[in-house]
PDB file of C-alpha atoms in Angstrom:
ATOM      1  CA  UNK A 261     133.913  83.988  42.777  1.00 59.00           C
ATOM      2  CA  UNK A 262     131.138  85.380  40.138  1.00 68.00           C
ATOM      3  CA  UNK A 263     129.046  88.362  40.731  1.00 66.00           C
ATOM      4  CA  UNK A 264     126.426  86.147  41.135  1.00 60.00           C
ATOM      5  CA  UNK A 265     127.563  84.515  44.324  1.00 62.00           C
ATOM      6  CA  UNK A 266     129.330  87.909  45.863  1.00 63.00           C
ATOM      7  CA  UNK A 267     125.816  89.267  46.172  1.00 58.00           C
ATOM      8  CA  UNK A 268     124.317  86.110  47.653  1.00 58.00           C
ATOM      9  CA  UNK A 269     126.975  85.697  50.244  1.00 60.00           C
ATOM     10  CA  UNK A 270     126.705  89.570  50.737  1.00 50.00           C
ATOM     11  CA  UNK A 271     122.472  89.179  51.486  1.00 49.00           C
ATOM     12  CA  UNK A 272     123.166  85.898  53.323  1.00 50.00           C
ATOM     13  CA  UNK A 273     125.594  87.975  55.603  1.00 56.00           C
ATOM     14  CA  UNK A 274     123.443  91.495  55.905  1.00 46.00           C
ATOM     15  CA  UNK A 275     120.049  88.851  56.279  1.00 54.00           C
ATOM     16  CA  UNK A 276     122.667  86.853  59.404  1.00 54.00           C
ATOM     17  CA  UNK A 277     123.890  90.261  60.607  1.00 51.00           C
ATOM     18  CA  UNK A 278     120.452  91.937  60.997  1.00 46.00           C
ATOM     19  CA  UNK A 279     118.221  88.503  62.866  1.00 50.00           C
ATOM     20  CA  UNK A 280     120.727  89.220  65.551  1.00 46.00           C
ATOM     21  CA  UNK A 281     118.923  92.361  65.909  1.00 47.00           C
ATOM     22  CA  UNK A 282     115.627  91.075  65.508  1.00 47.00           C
ATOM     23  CA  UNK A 283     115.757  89.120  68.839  1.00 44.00           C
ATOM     24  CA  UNK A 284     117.309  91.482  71.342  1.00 42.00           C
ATOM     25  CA  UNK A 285     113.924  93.153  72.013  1.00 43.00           C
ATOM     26  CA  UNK A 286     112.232  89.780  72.529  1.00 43.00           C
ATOM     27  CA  UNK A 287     115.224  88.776  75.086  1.00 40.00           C
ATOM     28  CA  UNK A 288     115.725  92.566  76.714  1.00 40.00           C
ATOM     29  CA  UNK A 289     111.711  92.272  77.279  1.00 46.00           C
ATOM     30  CA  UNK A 290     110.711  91.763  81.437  1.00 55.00           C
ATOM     31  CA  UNK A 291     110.379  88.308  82.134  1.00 64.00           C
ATOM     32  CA  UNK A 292     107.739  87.108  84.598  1.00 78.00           C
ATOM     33  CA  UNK A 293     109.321  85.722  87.465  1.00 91.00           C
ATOM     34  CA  UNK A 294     107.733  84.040  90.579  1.00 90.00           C
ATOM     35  CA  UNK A 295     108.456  81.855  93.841  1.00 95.00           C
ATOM     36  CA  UNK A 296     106.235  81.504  96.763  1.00 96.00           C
ATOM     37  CA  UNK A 297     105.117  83.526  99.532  1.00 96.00           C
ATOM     38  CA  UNK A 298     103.366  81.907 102.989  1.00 95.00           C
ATOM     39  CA  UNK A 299     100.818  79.516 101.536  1.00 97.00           C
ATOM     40  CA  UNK A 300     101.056  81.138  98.112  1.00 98.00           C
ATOM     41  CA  UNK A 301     102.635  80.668  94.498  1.00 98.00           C
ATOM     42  CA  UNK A 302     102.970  83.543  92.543  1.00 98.00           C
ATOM     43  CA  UNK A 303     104.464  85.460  89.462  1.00 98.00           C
ATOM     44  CA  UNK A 304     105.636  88.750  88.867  1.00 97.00           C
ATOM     45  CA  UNK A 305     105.042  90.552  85.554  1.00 96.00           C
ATOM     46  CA  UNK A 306     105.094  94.329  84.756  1.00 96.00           C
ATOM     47  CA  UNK A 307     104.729  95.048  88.364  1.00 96.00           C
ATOM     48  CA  UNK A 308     101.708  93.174  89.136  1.00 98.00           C
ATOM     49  CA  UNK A 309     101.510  89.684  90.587  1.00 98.00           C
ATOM     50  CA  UNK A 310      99.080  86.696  89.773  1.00 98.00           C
ATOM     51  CA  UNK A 311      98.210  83.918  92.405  1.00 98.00           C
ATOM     52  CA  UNK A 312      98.966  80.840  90.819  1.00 98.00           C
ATOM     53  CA  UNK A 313      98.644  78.059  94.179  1.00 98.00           C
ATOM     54  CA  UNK A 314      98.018  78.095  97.170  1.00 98.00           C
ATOM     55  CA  UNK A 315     100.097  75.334  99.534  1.00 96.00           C
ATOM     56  CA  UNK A 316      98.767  76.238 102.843  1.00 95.00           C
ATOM     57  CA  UNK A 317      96.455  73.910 105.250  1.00 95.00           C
ATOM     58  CA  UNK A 318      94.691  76.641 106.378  1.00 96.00           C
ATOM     59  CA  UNK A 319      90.647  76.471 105.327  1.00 98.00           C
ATOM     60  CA  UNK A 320      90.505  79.919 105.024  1.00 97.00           C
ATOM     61  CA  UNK A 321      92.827  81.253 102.142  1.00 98.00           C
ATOM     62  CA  UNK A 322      93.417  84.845 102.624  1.00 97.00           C
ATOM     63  CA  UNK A 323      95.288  86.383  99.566  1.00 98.00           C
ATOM     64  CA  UNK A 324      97.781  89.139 100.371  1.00 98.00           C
ATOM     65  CA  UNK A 325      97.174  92.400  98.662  1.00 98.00           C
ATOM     66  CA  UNK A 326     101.068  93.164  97.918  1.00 98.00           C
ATOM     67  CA  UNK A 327     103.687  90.646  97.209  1.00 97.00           C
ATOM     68  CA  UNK A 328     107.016  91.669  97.169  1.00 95.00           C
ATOM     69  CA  UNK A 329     106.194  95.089  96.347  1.00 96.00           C
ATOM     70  CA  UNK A 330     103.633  94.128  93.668  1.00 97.00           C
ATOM     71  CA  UNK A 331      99.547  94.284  93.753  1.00 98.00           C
ATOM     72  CA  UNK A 332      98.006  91.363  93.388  1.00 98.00           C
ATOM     73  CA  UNK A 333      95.847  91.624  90.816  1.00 98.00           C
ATOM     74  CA  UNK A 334      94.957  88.448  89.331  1.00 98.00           C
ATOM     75  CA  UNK A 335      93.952  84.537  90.348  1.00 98.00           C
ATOM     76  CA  UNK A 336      95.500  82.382  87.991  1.00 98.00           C
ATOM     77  CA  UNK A 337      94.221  79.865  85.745  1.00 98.00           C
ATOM     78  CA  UNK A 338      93.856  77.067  87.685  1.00 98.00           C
ATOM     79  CA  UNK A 339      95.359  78.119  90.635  1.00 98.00           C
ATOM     80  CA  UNK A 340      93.145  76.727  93.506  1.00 98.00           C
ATOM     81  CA  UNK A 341      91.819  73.644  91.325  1.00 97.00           C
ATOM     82  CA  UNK A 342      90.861  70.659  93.230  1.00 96.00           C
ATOM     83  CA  UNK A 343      92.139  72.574  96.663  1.00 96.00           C
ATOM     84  CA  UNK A 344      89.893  70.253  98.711  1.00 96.00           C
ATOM     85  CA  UNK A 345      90.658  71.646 102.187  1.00 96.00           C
ATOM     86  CA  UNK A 346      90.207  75.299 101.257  1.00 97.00           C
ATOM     87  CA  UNK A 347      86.604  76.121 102.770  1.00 98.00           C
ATOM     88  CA  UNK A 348      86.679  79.994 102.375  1.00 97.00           C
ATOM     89  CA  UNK A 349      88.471  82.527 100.438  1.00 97.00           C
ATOM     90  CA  UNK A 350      88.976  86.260 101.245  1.00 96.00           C
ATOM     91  CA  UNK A 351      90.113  88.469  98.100  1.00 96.00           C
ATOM     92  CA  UNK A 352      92.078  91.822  98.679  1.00 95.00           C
ATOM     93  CA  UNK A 353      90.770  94.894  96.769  1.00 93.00           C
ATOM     94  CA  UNK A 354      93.919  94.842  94.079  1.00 95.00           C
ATOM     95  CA  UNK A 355      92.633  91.524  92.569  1.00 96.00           C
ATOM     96  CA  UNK A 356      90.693  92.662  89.289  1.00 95.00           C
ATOM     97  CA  UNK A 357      90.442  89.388  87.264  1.00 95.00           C
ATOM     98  CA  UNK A 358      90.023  85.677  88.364  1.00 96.00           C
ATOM     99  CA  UNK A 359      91.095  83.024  85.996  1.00 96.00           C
ATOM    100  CA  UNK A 360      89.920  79.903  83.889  1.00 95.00           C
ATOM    101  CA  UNK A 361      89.507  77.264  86.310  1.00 96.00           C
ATOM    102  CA  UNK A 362      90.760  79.181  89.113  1.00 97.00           C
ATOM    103  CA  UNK A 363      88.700  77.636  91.864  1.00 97.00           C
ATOM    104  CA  UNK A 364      87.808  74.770  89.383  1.00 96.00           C
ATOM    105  CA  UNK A 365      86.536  71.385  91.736  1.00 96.00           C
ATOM    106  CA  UNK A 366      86.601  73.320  95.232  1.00 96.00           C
ATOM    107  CA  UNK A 367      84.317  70.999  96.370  1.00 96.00           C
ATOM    108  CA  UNK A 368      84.500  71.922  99.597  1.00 97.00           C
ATOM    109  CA  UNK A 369      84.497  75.513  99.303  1.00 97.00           C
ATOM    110  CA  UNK A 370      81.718  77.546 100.814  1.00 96.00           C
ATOM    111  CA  UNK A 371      82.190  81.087 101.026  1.00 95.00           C
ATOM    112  CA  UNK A 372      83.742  84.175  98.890  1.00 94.00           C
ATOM    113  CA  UNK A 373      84.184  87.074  99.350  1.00 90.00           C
ATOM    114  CA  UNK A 374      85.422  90.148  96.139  1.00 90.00           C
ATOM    115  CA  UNK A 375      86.424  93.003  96.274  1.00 92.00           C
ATOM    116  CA  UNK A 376      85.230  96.246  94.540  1.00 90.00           C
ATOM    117  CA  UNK A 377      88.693  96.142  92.185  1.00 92.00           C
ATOM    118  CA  UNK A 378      87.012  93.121  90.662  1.00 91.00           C
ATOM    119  CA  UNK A 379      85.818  93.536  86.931  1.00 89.00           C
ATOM    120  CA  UNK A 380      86.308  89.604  85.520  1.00 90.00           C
ATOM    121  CA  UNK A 381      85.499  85.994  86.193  1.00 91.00           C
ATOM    122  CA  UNK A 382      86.152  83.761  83.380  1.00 92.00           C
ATOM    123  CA  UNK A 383      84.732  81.134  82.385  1.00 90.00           C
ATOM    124  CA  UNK A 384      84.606  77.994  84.568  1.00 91.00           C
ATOM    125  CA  UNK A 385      86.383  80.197  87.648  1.00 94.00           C
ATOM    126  CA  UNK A 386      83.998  78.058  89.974  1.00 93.00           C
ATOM    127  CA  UNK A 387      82.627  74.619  87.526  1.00 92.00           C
ATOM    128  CA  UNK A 388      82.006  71.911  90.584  1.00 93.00           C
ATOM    129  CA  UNK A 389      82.275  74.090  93.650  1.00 94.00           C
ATOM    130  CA  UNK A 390      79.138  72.494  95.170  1.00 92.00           C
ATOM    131  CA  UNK A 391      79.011  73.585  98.550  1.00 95.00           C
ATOM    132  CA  UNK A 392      79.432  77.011  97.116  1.00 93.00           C
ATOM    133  CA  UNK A 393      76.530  78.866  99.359  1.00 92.00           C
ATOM    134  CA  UNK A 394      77.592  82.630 100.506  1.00 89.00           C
ATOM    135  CA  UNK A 395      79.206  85.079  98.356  1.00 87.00           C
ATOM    136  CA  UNK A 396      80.154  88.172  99.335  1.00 85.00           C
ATOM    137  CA  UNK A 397      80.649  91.145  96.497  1.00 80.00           C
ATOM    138  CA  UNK A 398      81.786  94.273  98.039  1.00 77.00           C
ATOM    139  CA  UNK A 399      81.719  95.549  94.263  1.00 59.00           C
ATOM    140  CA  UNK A 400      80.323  99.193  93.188  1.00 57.00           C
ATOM    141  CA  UNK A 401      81.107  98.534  89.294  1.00 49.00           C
ATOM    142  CA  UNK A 402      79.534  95.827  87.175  1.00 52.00           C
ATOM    143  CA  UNK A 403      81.565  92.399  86.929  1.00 60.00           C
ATOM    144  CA  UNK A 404      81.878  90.639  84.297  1.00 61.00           C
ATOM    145  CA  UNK A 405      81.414  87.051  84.092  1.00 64.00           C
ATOM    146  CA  UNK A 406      82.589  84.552  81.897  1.00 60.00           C
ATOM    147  CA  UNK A 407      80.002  82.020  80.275  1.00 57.00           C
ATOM    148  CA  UNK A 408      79.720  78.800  82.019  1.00 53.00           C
ATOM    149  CA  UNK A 409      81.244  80.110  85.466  1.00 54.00           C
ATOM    150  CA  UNK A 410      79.662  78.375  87.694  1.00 50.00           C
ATOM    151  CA  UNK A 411      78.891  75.087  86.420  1.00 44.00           C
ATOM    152  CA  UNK A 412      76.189  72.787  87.158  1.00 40.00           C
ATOM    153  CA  UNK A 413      76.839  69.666  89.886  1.00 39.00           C
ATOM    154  CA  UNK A 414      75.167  66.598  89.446  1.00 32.00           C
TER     155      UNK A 414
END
């Protein structure tokens, strides 16, 4: 074998040897993980849980404050959009942020209330939600809103 190739199967062997190492900190890294708890889909990330569904009948949602040992702290993007038979929605004071499209085409939902952890709505957290009429902020700090979060109904 000529010089040449030695040191081009040696760089192909280091360049091998060292993308092993490249990936372990993307693979050792916490994954979310999630499952369901009463009427609600979750997931778990860096010790915080985000709402992402709610399966219950109930009309009045009430999200839990702590899932398995975790503060809720966030509605998920979409996660109550086009819940038809969800009429009211109570937040716990851990929730700081809701998400795009989180209550997206709630057409039938009516009341709200936040707590004073909340700091975001994004954009299009209520678009359609119609019948929309009392909202509640027990909030002390500013929120911040997204643009275009509560769309108009025609």
């Amino acid at each position: 074998m000529s010089n040449g190739k030695k040191i081009i199967s040696l760089l192909l062997s280091l360049i091998m040897a060292l993308s092993v190492f490249a990936v372990v900190p993307f693979s050792a890294a916490a994954a979310a993980t999630g499952g369901q708890s009463g009427d609600f889909t979750y997931t778990l990330e860096n010790g915080e849980a985000t709402i992402t569904g709610y399966t219950g009948s109930n009309p009045t949602a009430t999200v839990p404050a702590v899932i398995d040992g975790c503060p809720v702290t966030k509605i998920g993007e979409k996660a109550f959009y086009l819940c038809l038979r969800v009429k009211s929605v109570i937040l716990p004071d851990p929730v700081k942020e809701i998400g795009v499209d989180a209550f997206n085409h709630c057409e039938n939902l009516e009341s709200i209330v936040f707590p004073k952890s909340l700091t975001t709505v994004a954009p299009h957290a209520f678009g359609y939600c119609g019948a929309l009429k009392n909202v509640s902020f027990i909030a002390s700090a500013p929120v911040m809103v997204g643009n275009r979060t509560v769309a108009v109904v025609y």
